[in-house]
Structure formats: C-alpha cells, structure tokens
Short mmCIF file of C-alpha atoms in Angstrom, two decimals:
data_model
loop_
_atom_site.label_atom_id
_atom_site.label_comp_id
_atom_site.label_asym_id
_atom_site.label_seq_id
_atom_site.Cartn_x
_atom_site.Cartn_y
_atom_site.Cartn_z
CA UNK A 610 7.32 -9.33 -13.14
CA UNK A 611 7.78 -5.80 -11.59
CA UNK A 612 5.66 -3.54 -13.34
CA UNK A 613 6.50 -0.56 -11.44
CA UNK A 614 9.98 0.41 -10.80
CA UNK A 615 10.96 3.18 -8.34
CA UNK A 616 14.19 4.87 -7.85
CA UNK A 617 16.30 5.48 -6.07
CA UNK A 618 16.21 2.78 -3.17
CA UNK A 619 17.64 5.30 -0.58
CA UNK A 620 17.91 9.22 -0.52
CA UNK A 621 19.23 11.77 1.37
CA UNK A 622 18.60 15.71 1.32
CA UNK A 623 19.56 18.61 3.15
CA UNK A 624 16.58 20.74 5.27
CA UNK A 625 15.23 22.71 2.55
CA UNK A 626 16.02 20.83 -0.57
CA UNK A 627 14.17 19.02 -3.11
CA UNK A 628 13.56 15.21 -3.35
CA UNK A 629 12.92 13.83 -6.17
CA UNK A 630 11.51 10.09 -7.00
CA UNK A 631 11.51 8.31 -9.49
CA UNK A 632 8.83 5.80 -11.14
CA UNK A 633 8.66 3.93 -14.65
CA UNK A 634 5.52 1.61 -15.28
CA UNK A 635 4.76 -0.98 -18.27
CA UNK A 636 1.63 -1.57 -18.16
CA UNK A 637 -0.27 1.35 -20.58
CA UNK A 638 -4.13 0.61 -19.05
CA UNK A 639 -3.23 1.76 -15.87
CA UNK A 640 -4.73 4.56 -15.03
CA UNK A 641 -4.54 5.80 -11.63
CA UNK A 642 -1.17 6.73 -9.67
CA UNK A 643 -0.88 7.15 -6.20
CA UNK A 644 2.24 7.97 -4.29
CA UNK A 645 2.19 7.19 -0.70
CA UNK A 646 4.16 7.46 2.54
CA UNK A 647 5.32 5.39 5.16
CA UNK A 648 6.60 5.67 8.60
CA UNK A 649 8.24 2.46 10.41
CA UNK A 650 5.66 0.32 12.09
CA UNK A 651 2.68 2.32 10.18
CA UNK A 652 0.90 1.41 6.94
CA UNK A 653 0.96 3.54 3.98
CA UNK A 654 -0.63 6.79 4.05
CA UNK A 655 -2.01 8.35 0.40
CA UNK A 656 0.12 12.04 -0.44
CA UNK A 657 -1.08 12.60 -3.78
CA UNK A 658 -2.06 11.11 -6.90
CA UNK A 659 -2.65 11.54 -10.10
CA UNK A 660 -4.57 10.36 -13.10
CA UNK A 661 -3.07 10.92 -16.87
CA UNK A 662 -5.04 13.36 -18.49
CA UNK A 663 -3.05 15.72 -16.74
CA UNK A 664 0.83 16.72 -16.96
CA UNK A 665 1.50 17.57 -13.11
CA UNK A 666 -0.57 18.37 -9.97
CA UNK A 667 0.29 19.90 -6.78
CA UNK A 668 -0.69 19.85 -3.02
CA UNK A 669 1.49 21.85 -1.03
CA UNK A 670 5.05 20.88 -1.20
CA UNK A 671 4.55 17.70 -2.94
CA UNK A 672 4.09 17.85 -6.75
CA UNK A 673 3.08 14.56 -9.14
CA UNK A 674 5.12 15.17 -12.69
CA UNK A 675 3.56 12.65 -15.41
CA UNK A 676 5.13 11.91 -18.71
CA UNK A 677 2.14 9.63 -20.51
CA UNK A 678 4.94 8.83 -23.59
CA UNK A 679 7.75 8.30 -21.48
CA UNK A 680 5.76 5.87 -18.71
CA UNK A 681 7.46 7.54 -15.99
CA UNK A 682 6.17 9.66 -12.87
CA UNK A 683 8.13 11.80 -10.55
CA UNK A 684 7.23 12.98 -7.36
CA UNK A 685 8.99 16.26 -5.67
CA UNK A 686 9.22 17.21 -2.17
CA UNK A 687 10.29 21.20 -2.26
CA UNK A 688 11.26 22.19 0.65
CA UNK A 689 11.95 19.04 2.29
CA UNK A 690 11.73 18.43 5.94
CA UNK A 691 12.72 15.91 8.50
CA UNK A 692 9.94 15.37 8.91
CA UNK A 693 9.41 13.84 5.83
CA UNK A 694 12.12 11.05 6.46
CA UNK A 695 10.42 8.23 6.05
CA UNK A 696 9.60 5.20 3.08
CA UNK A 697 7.95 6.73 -0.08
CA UNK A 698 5.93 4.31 -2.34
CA UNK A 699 4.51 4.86 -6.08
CA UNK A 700 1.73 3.05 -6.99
CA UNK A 701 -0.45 2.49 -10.56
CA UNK A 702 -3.85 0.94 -10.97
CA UNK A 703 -6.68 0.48 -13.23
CA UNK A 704 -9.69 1.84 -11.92
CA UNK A 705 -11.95 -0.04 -13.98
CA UNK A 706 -10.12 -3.73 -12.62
CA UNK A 707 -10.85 -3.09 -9.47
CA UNK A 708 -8.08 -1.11 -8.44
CA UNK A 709 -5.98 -3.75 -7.74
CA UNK A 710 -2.45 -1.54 -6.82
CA UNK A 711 0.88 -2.64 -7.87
CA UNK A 712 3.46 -0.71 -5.82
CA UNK A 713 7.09 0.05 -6.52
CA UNK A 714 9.91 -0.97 -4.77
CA UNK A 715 10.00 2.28 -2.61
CA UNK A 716 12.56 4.96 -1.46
CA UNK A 717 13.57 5.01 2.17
CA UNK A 718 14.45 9.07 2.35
CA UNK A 719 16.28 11.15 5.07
CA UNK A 720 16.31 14.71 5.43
CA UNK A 721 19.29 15.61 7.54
CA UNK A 722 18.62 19.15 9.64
CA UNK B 1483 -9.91 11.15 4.92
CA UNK B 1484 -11.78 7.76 5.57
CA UNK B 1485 -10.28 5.96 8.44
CA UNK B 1486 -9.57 1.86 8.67
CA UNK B 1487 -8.79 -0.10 11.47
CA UNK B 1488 -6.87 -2.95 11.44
CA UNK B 1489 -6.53 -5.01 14.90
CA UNK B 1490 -4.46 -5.80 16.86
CA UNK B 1491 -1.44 -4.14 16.16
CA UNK B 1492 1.01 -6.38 17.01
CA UNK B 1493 0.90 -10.37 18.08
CA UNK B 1494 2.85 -13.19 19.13
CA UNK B 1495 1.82 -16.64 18.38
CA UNK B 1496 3.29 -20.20 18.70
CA UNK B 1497 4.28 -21.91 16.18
CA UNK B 1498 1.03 -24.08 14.99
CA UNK B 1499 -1.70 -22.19 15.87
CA UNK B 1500 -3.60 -19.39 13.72
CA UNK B 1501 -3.92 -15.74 14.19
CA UNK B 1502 -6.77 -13.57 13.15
CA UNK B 1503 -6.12 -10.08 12.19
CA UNK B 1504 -9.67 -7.74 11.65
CA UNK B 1505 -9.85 -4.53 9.42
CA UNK B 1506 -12.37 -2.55 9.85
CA UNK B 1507 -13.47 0.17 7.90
CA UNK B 1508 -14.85 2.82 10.57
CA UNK B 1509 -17.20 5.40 8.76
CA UNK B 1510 -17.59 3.93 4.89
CA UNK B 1511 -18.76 0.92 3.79
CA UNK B 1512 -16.20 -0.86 1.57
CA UNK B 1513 -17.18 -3.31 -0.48
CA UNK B 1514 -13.76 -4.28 -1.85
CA UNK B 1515 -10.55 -4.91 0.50
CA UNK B 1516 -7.28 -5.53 0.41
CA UNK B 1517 -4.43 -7.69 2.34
CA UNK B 1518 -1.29 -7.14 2.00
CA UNK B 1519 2.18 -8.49 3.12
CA UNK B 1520 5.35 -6.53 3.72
CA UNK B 1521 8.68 -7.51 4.49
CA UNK B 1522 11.14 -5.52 6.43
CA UNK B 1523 12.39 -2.82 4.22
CA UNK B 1524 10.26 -4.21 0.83
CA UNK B 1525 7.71 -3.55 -1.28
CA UNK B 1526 3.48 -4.19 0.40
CA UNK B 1527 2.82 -7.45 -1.76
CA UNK B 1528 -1.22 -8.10 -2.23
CA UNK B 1529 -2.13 -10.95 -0.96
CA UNK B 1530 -5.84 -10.99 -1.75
CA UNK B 1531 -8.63 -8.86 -2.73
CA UNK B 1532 -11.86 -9.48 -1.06
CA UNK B 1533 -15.14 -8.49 -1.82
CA UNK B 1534 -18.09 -8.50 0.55
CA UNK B 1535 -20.42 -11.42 0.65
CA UNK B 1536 -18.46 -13.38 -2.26
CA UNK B 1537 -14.59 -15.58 -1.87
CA UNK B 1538 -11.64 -13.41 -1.90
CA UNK B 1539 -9.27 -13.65 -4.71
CA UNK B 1540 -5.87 -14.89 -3.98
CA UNK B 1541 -2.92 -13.87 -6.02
CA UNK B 1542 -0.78 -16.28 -7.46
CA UNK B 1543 1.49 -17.92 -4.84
CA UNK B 1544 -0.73 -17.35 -1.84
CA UNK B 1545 -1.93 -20.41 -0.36
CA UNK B 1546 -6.09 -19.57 0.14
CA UNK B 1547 -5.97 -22.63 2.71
CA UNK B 1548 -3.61 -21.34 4.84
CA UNK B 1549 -4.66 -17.15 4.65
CA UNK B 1550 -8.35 -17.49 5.27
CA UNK B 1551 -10.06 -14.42 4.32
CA UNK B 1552 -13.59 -13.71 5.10
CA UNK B 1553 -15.30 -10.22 4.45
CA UNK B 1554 -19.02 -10.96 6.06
CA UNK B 1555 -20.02 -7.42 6.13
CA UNK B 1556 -19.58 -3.91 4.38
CA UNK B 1557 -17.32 -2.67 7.13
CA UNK B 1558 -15.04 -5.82 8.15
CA UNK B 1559 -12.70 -8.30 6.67
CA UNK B 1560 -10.68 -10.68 8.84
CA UNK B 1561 -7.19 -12.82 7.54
CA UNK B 1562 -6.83 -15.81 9.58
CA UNK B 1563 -3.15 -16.89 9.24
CA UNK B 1564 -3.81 -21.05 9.64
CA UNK B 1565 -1.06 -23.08 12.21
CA UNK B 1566 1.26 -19.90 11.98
CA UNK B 1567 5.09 -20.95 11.33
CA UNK B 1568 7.89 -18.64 12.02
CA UNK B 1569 8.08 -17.57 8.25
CA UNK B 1570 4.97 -16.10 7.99
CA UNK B 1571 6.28 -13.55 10.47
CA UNK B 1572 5.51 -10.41 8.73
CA UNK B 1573 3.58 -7.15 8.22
CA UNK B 1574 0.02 -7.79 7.16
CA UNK B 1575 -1.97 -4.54 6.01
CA UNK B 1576 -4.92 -4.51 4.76
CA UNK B 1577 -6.89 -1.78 3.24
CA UNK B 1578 -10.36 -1.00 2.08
CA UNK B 1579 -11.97 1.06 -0.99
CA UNK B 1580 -15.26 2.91 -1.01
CA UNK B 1581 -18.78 1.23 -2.06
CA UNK B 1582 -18.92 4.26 -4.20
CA UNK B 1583 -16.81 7.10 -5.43
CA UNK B 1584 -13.70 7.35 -5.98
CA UNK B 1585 -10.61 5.01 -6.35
CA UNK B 1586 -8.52 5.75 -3.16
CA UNK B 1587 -7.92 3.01 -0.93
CA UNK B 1588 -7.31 3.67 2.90
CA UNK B 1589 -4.91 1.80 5.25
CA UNK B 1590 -4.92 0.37 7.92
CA UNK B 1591 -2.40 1.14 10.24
CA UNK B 1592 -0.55 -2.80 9.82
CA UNK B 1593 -0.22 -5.82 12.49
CA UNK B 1594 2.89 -6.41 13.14
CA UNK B 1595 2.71 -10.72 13.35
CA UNK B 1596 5.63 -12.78 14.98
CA UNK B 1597 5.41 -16.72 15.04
CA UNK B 1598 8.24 -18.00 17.68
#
C-alpha cells in the first residue's frame, strides 16, 4: 500500500519558472515531512521539511505548502534553475515510531535554459 | 549538516558470493539506521532499520538471511548481501539518525551493486 503519492512523475520548466510538486498522504499520525533531492548516482539529500503545526515554510527558493485537512503537501521551486534538474522525493514520518520514512514515488524534473 | 559515509561506492561481484557495503556515520553517533533499496528510476524502498547493539528490523518481504545487517557500534552499520545473484543488482543507501535531537536522517551517498 502506497501511503504517499507524489505527482507528477516527470516535469519540465523554463529557467526562471516555478515547479510545483505534488504529495497526498493517508496515514493522519504522521508527523514529519521531508522533501528531498536527488542527483543520478547520489543518495537523497534533505531540502526542507516541515512539521504540521504550521501552514508553509520557506528556505530560499524552495517553499513547503501544508494543507493538514486536505492530506496534501506541495513543494515550490521559484525561480527554478538547471541546476535543480534532478529527482525530487516527498517523504512523511512519525517521529515518535522511530522515524521510519515512507517516500513517494518521486518527480524526475528538468529545467530547460 | 551531519555527514554519512557509505562504502564503497560502486562493486562488482560474481554471482554466489556476498558483498558488504559499510555506512558510517562520520561526526554523530546514530543509534538508529537505515537501508534502503532503489531501483533505476523508483522510489528508495526500506529495507531495514537497525539499531545499535540490538537485531535490525526487516520489513516485510526482505529476506533477514540473505541481507545481513549488523550495527556493532554508534557510528557503523554494515549490509552483507549473502551469495549475490544478478537480481539483487541495485542501489543500496543507507542512512543514519541522531542519538539525540532532532528527526532528520542523513544519507549516504549510495553503492551502486552489480552481480554478473
């Protein structure tokens, strides 16, 4: 049973424009939620994460946008780069279990120049 | 951030003989550690959590004879894949979570495994 689900599978974006991700979870007692990034041959690397008494949270050009009701989490690259092509992966935990991660299916984006 | 190190980075085996893969956590203790096992272009799929001085805990589906885990100290874990075939060609990562503090977990960088 997936109990995250990330989409889309594959984005592109202009130099300069936004991506935007998409995650849904299931399980209500996680509590943690981690996005991460991954270039070929490399393991994950943590961007940002957030925990759900909070709405949205920001670190530079990547923002975290929670919806507690909905079960979904977004995660926005402004100004995107191409740099930043590479394999994007949510994640959700509980932190008190653990923190056993359950990733999504991740997003392999390109950001053409 | 906390760095792990996972070695080696890449290996070749023959078919029937077993691989071990270290992950070390370089300046934190960890008492908890992960493996994990990615196919090309998939999902990282936890293979076991292990937990210093005490048996790792397999998920459902991984065969605990066959991945031998052992995490002997507060800053190492090893995965021993046992008489390798060619479909356990994959990506193992592994990564490792702070004795204390907060809930991040740091990778390692992967090995890269190929059983010919």
């Amino acid at each position: 049973q997936q109990q995250v689900k990330q989409s889309p599978q594959s984005l592109i974006v202009q130099k300069g424009g936004i991506s935007i991700i998409n995650c849904a979870y299931e399980n209500t007692a996680f509590d943690y939620f981690p996005w991460y990034q991954q270039f070929p041959g490399k393991g994950p690397a943590l961007l940002i994460a957030i925990r759900p008494d909070v709405s949205e949270k920001k670190e530079g050009r990547f923002t975290i946008s929670f919806n507690k009701s909905a079960k979904q989490f977004s995660l926005h690259i402004m100004d995107s780069q191409p740099g930043d092509s590479a394999t994007y992966f949510c994640a959700a935990s509980i932190e008190t279990s653990g923190s056993r991660l359950t990733f999504g299916e991740g997003t392999q984006l390109t950001v053409n120049p | 951030g906390a760095v792990v190190s996972q070695h080696p980075s890449r290996v070749i085996c023959k078919s029937g003989t077993s691989v071990k893969i270290e992950c070390r956590s370089l300046d934190f203790q960890a008492t908890t550690m992960f493996w994990y096992r990615q196919f090309p272009k998939q999902s990282l799929m936890l293979m076991a959590t292990s937990n210093e001085g005490s048996k790792a805990t397999y998920e459902q589906g991984v065969e605990k004879d066959k991945f031998l885990i052992n995490h002997a100290s507060l800053t190492l874990s090893t995965l021993t894949v046992t008489s390798a075939h060619p479909e356990d060609s994959s990506f193992y990562i592994c990564s490792a979570k702070r004795a204390q503090g907060n809930t991040e977990a740091f990778f390692g960088q992967g090995t890269r495994l190929t059983v010919v």
